[in-house]
N, CA, C and O atoms as a MOPAC input file, in Angstrom:
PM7 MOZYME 1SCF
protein

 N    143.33200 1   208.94500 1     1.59700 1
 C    144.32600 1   207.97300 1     1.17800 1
 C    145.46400 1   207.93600 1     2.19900 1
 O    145.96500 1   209.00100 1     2.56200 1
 N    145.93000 1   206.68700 1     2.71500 1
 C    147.00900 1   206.53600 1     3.16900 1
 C    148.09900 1   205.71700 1     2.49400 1
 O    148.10200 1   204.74000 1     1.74500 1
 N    149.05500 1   206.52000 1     3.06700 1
 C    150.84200 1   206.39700 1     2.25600 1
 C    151.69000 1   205.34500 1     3.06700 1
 O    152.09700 1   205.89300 1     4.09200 1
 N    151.95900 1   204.49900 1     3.01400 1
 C    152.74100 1   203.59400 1     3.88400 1
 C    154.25300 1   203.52400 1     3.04600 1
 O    154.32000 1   203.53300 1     1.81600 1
 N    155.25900 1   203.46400 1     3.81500 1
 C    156.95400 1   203.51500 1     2.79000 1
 C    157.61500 1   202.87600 1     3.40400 1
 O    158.00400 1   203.30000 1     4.49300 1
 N    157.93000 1   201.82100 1     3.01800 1
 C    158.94100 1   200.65100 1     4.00800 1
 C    160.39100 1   200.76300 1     3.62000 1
 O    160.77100 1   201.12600 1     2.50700 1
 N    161.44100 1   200.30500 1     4.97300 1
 C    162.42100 1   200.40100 1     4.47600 1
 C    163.13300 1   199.75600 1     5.37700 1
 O    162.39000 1   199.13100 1     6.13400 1
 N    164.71200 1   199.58600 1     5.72500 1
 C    165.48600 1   198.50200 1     6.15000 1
 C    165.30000 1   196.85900 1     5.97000 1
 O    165.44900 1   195.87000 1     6.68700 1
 N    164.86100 1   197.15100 1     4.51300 1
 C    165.50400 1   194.93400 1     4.21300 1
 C    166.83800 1   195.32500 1     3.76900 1
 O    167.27300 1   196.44800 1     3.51800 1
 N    167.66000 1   193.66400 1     3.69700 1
 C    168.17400 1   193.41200 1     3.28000 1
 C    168.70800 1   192.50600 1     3.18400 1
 O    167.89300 1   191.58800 1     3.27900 1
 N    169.97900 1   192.03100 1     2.99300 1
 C    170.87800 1   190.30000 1     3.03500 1
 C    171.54500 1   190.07500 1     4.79400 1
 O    172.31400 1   190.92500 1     5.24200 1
 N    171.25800 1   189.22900 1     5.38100 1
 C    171.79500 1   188.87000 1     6.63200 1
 C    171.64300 1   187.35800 1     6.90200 1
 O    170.73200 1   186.55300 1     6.71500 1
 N    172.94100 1   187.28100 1     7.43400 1
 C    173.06300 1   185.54800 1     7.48100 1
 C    172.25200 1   184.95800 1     8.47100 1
 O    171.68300 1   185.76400 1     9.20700 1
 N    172.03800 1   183.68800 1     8.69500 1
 C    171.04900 1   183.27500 1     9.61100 1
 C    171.71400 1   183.70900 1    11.20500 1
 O    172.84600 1   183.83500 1    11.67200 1
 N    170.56500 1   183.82300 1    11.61800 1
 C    171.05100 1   184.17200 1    13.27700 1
 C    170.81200 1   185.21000 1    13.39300 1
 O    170.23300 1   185.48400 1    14.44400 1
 N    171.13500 1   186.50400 1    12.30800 1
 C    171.12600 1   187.84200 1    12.19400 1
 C    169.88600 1   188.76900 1    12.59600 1
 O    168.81500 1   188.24900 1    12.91200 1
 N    170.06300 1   190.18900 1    12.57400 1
 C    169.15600 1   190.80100 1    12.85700 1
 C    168.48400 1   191.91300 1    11.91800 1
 O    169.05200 1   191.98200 1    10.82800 1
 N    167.50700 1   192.71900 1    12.06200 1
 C    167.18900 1   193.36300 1    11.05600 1
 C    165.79100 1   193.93700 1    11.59500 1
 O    164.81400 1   193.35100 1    12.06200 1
 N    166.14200 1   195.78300 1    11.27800 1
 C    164.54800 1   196.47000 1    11.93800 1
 C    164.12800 1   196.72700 1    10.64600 1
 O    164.77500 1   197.27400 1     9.75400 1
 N    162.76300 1   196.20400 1    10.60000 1
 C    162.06900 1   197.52300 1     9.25900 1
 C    161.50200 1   198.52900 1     9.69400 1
 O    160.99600 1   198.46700 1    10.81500 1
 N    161.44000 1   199.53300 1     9.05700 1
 C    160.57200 1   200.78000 1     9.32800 1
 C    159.62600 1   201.04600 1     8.10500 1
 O    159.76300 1   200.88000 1     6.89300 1
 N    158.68000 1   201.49000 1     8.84200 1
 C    156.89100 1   201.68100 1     7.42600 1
 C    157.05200 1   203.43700 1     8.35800 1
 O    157.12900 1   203.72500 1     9.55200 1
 N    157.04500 1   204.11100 1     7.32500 1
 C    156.82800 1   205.72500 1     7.75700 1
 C    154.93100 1   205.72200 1     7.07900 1
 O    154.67500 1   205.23700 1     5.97700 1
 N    154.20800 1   206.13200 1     7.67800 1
 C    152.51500 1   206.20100 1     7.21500 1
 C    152.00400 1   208.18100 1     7.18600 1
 O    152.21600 1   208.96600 1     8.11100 1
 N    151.50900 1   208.42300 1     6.20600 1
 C    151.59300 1   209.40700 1     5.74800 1
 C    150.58100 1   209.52800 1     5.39000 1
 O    150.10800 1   208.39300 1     5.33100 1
 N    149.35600 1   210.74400 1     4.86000 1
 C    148.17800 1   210.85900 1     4.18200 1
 C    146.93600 1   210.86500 1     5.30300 1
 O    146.95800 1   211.90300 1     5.96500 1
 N    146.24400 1   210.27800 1     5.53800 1
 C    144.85700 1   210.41200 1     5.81300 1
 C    145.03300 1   209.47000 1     7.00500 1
 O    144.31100 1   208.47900 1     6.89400 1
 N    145.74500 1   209.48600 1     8.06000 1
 C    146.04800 1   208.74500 1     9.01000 1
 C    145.44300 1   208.85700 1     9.94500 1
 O    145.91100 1   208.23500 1    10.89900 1
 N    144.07500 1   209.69500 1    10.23400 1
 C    143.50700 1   209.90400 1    11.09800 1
 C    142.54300 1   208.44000 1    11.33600 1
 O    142.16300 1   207.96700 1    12.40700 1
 N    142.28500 1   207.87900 1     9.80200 1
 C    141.14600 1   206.95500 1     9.35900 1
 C    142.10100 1   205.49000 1     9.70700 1
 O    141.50600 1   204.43300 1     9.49300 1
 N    143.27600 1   205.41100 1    10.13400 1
 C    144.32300 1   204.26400 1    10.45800 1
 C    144.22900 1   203.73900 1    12.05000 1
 O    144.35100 1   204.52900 1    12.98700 1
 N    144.05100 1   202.64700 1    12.18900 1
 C    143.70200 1   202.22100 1    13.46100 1
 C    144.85900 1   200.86200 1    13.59500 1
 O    145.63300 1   200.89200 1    14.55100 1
 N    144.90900 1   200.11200 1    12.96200 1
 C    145.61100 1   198.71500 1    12.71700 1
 C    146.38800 1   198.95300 1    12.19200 1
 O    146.21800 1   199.64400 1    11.18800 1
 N    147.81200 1   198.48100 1    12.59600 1
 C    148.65400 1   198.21000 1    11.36200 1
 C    148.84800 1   197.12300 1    11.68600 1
 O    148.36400 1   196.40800 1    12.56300 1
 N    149.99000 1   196.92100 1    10.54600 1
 C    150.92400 1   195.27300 1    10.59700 1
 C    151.61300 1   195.21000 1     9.73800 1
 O    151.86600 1   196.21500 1     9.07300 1
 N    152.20800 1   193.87200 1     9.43300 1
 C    153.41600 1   193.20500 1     8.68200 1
 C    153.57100 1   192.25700 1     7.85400 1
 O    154.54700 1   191.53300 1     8.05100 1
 N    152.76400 1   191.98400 1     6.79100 1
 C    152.77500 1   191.18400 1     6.12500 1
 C    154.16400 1   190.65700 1     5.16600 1
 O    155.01500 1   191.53800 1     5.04600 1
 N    154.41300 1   189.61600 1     4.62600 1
 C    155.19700 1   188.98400 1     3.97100 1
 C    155.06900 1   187.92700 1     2.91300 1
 O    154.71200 1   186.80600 1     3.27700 1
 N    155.33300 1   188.16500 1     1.57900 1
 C    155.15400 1   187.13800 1     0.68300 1
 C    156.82200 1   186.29800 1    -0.10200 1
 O    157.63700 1   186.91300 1    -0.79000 1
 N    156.85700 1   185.72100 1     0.04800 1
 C    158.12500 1   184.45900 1    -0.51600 1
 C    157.52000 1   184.16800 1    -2.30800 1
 O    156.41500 1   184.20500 1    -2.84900 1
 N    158.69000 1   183.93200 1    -2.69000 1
 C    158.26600 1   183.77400 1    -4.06700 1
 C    157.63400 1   182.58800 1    -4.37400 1
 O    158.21100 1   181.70100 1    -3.74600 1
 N    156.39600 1   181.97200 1    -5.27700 1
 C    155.28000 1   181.18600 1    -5.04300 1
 C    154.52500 1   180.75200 1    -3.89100 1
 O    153.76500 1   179.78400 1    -3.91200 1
 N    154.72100 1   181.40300 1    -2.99300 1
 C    153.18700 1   182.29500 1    -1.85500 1
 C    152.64200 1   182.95000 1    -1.93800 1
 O    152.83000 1   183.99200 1    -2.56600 1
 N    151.37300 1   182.51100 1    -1.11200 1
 C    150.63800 1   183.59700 1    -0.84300 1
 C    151.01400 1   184.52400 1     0.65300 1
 O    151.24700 1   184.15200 1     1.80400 1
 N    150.95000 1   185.72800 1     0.08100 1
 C    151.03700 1   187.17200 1     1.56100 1
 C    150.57700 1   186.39800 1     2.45300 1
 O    149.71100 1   185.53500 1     2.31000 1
 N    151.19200 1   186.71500 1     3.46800 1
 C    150.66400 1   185.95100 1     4.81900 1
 C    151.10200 1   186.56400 1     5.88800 1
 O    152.31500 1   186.66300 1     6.07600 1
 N    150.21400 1   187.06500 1     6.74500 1
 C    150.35500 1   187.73600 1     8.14000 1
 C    151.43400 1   187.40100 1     8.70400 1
 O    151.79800 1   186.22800 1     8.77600 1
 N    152.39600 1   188.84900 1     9.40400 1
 C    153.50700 1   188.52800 1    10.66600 1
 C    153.19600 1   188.89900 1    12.20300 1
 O    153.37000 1   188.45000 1    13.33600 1
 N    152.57600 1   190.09800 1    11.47500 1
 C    152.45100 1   190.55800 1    12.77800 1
 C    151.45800 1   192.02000 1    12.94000 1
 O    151.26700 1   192.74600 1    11.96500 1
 N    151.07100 1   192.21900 1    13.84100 1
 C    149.54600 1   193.76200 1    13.79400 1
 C    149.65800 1   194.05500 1    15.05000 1
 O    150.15200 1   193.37400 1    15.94800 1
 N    149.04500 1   195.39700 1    15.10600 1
 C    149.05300 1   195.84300 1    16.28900 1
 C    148.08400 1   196.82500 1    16.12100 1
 O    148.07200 1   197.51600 1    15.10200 1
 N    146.99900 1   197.00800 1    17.30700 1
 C    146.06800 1   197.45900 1    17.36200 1
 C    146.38900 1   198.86900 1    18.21900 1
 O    147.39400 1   199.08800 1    18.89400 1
 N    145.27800 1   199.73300 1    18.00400 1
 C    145.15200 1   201.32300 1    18.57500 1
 C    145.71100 1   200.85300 1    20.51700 1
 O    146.38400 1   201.76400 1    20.99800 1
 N    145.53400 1   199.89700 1    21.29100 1
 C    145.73200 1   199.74400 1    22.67100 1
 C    146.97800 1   199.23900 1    22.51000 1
 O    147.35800 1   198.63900 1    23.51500 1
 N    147.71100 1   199.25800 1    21.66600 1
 C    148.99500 1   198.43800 1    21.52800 1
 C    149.04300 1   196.85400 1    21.99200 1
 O    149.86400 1   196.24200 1    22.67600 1
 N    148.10000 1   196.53600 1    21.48600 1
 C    147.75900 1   194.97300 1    21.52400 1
 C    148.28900 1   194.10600 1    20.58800 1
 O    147.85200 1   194.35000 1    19.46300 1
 N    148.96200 1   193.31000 1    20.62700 1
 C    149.98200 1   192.98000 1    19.28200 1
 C    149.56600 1   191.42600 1    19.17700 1
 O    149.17300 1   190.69200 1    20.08400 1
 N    149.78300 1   191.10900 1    17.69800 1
 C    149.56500 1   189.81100 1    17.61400 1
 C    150.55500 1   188.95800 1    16.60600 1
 O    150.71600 1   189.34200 1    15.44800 1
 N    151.14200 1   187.89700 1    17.06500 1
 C    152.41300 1   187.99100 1    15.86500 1
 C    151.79200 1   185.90400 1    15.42000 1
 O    151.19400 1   185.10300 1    16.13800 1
 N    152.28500 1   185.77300 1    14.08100 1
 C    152.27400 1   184.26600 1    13.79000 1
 C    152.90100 1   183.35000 1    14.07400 1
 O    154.09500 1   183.37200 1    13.77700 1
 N    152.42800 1   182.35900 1    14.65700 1
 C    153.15600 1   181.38100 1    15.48200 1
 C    154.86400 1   181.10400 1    15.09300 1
 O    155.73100 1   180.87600 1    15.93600 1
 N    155.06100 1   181.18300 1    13.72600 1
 C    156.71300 1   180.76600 1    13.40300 1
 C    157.21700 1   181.83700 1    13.51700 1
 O    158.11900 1   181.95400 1    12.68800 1
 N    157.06300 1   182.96000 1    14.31500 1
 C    157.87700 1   184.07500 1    14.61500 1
 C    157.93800 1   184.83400 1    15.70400 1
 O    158.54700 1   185.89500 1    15.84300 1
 N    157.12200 1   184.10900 1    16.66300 1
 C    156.92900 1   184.40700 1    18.20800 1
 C    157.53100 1   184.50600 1    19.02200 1
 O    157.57700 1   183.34800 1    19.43500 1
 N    158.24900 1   185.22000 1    19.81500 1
 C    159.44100 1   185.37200 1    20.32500 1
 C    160.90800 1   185.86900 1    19.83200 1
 O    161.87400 1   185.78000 1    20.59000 1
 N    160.99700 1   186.29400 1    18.77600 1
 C    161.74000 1   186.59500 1    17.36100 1
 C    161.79900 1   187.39200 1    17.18600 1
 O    162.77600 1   188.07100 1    17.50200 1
 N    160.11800 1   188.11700 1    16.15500 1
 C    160.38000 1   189.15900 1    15.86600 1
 C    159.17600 1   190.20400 1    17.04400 1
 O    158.13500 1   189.83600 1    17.59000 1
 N    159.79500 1   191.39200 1    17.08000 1
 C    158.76500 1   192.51900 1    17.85100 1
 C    157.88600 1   193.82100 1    17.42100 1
 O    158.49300 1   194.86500 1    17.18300 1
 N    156.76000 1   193.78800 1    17.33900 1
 C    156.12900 1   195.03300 1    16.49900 1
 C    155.86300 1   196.20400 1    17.22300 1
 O    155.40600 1   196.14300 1    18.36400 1
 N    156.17600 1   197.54900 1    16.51100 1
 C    156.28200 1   198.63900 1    17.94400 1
 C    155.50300 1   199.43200 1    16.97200 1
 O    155.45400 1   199.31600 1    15.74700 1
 N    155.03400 1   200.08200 1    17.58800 1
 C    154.47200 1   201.55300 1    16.43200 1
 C    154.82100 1   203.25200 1    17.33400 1
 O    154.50800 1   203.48900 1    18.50100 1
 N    155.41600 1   204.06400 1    16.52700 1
 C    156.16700 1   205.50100 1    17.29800 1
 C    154.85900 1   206.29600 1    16.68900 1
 O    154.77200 1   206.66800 1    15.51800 1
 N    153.98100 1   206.46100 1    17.58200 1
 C    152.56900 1   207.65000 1    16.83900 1
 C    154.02800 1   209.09100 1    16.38200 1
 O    154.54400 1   209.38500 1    15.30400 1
 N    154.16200 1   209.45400 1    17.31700 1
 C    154.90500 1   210.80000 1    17.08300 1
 C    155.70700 1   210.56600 1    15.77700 1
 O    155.38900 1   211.31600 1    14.85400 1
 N    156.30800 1   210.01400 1    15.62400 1
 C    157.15300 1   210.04700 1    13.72800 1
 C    156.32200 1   209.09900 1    12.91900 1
 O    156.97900 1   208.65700 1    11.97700 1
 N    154.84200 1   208.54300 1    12.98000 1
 C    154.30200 1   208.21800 1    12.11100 1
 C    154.93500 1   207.21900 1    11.56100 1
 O    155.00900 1   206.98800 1    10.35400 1
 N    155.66300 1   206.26900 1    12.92000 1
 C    156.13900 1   204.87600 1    12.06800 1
 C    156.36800 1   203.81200 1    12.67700 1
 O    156.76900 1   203.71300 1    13.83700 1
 N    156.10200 1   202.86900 1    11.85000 1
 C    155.69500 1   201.30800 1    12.32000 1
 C    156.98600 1   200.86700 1    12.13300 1
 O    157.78400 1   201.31100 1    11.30700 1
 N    157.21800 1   199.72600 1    13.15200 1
 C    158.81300 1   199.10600 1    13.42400 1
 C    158.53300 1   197.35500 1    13.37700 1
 O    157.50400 1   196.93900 1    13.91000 1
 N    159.41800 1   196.45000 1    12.77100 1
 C    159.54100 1   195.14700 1    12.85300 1
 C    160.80200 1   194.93600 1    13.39600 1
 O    161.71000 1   195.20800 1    12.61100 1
 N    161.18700 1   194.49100 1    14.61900 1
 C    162.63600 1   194.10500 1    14.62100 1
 C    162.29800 1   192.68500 1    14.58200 1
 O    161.25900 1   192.08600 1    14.86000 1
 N    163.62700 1   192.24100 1    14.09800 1
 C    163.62500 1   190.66800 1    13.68200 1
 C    164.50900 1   190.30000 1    14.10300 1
 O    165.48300 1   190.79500 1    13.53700 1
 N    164.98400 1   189.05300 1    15.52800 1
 C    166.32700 1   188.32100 1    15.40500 1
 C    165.80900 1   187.12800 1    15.52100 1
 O    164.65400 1   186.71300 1    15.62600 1
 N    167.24100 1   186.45200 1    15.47100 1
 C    167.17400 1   184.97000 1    15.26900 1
 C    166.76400 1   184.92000 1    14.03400 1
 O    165.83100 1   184.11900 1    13.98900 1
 N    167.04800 1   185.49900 1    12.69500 1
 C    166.65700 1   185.13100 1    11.37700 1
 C    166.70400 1   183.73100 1    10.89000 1
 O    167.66200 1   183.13900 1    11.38700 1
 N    166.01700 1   183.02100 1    10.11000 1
 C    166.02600 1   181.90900 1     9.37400 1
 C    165.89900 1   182.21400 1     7.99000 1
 O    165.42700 1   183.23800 1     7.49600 1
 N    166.44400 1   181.06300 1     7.33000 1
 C    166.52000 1   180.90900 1     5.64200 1
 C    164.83000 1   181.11500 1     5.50400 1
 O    164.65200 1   182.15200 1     4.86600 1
 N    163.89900 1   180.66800 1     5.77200 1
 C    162.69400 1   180.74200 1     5.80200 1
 C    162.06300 1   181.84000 1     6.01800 1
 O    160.97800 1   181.76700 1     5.44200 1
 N    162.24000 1   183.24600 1     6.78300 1
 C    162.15400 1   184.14500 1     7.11900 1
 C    161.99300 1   184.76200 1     5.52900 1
 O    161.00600 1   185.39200 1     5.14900 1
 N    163.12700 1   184.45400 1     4.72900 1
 C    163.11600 1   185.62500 1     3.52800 1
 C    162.05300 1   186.11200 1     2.57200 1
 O    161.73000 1   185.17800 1     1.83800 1
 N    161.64000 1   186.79700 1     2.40500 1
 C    160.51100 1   187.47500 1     1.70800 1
 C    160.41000 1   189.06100 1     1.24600 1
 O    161.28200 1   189.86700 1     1.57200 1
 N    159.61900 1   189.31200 1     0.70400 1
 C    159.21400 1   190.81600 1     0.56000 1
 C    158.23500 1   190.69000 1     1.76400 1
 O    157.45100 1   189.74500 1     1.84800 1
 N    158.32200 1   191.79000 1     2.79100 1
 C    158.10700 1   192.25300 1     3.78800 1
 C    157.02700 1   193.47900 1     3.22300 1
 O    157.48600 1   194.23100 1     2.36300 1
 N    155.63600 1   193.69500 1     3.67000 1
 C    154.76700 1   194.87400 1     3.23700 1
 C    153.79000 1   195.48700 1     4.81900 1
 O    153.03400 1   194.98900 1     5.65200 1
 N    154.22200 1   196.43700 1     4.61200 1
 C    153.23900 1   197.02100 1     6.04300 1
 C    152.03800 1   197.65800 1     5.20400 1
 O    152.09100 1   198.15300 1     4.07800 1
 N    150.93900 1   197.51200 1     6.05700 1
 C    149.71700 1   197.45700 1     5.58800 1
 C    149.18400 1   198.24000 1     7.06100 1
 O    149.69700 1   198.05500 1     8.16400 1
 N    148.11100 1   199.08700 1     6.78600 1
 C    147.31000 1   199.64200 1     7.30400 1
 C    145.57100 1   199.41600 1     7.25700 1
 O    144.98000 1   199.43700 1     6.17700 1
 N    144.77900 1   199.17800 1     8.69700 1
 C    143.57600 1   199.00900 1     8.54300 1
 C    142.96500 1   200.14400 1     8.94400 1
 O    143.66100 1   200.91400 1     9.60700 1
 N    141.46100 1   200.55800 1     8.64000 1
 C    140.47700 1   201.03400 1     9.74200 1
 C    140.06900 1   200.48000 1    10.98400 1
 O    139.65700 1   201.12300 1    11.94900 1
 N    140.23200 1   199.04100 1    10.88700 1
 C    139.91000 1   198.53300 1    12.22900 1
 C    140.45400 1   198.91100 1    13.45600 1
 O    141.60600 1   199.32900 1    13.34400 1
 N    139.86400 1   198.90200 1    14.94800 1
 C    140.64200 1   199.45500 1    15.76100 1
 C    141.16400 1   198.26900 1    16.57600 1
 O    142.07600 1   197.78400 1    15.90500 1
 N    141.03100 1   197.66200 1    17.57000 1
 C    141.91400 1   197.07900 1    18.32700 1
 C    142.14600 1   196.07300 1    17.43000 1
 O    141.71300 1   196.27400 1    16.29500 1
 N    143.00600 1   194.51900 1    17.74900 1
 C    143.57200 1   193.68600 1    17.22600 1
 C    142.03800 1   192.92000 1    17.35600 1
 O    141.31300 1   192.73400 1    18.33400 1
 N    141.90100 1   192.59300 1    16.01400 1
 C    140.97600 1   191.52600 1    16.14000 1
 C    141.62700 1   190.41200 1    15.74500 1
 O    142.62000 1   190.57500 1    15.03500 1
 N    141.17300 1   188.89700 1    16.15200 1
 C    141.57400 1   187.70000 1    16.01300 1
 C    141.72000 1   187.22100 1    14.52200 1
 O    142.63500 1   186.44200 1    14.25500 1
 N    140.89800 1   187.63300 1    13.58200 1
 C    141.45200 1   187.09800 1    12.36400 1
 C    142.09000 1   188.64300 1    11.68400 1
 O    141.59300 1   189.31000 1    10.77800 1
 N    143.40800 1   188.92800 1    12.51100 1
 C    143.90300 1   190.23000 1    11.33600 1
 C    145.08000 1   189.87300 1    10.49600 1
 O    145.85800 1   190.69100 1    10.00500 1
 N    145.15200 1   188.31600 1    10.35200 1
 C    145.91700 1   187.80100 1     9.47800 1
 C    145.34600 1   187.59700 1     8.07300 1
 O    145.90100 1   187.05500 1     7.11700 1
 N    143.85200 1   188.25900 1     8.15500 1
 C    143.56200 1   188.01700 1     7.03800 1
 C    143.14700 1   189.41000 1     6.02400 1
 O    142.49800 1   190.32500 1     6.53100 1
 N    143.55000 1   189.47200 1     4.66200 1
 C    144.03700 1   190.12800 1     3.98900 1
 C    142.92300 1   190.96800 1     3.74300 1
 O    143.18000 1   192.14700 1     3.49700 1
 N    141.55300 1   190.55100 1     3.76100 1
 C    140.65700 1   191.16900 1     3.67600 1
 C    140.05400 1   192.76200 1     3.81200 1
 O    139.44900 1   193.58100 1     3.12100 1
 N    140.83200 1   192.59200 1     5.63200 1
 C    140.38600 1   193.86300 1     6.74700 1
 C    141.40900 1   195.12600 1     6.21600 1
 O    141.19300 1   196.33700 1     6.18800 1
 N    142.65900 1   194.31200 1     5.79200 1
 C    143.71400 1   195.75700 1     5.49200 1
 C    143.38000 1   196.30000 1     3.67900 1
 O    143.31000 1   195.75500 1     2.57700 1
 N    143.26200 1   197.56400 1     4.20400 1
 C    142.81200 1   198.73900 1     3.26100 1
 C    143.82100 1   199.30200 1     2.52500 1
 O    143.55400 1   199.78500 1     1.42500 1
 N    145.41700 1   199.32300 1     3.14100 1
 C    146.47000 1   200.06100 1     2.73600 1
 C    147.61600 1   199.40900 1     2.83900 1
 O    148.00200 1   198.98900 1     3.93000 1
 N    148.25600 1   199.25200 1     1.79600 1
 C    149.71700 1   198.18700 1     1.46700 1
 C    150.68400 1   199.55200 1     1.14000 1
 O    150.41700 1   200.66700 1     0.69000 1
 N    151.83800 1   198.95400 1     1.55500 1
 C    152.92100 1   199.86500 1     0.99200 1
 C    153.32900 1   199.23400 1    -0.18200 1
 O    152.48800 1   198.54000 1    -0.75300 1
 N    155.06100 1   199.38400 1    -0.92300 1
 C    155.29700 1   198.67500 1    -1.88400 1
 C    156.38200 1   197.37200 1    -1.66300 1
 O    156.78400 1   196.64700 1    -2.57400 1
 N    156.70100 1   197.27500 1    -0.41800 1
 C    157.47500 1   196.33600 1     0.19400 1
 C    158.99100 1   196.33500 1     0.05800 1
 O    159.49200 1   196.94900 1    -0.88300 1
 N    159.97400 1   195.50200 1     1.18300 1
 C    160.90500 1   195.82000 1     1.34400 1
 C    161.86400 1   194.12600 1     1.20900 1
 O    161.91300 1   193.12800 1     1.92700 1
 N    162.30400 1   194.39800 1     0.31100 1
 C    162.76800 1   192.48200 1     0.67700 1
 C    164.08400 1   192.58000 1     1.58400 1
 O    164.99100 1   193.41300 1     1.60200 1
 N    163.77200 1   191.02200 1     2.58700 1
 C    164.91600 1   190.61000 1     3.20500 1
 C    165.24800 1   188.90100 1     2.63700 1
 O    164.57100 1   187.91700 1     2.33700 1
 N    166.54400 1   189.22500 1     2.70000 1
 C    167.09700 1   187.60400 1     2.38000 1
 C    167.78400 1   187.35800 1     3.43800 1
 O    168.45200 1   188.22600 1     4.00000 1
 N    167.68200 1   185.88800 1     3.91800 1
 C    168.19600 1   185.78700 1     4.73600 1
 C    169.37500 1   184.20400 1     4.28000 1
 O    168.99900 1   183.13300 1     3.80200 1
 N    170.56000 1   184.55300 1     4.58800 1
 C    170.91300 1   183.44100 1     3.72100 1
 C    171.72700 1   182.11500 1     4.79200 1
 O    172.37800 1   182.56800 1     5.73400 1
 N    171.69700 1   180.95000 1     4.68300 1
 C    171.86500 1   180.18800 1     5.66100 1
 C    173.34100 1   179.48100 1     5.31700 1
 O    173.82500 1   178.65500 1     6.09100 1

């Protein structure tokens, strides 16, 4: 079993900035993929951003250049920094963990990830 624990949302006006951190814990040997998912209230979760074992990163087109996905192996934790926030941006934020290893082309889809944390909301207010 793997443990994923998210943390740094919160309220920031548009323009603003904001890192999350996912600390991953448990059976992490079997963890190859992570990423960043996000759901808005009446959406569906929808991919931000992943990053594969070669540090191959893949982010969704309305946040390209914006936000940046890093992963620290040594403290066992996954990073989102976010600037240039938008009203649109706001959501519960969830880092998710796969078995898969490098970035494959469809890892926006919900399928491949095995391990959700419990999510972190950011508002972003305009």
């Amino acid at each position: 079993q793997v443990h994923l624990v998210e943390s740094g949302g919160g309220l920031v006006q548009a323009g603003g900035s904001l890192k999350l951190s996912c600390v991953f814990s448990g059976s992490t040997e079997r963890v190859y993929l992570m990423g960043w998912f996000r759901q808005a209230p009446g959406r569906d979760r929808g991919g931000v951003a992943a990053i594969g074992t070669d540090d191959n990163a893949g982010y969704v087109d309305s946040v390209k250049g914006r936000f940046t996905i890093s992963k620290d192996n040594a403290k066992s934790t996954l990073h989102l920094e976010m600037r240039g926030l938008k009203a649109e941006d706001t959501a519960t934020y969830y880092c998710a963990a796969s078995t898969w290893g490098s970035l494959p082309i469809q890892w926006a889809n919900r399928e491949i990830w095995s391990y959700w944390g419990q999510g972190t909301q950011v508002t972003v207010s305009s």
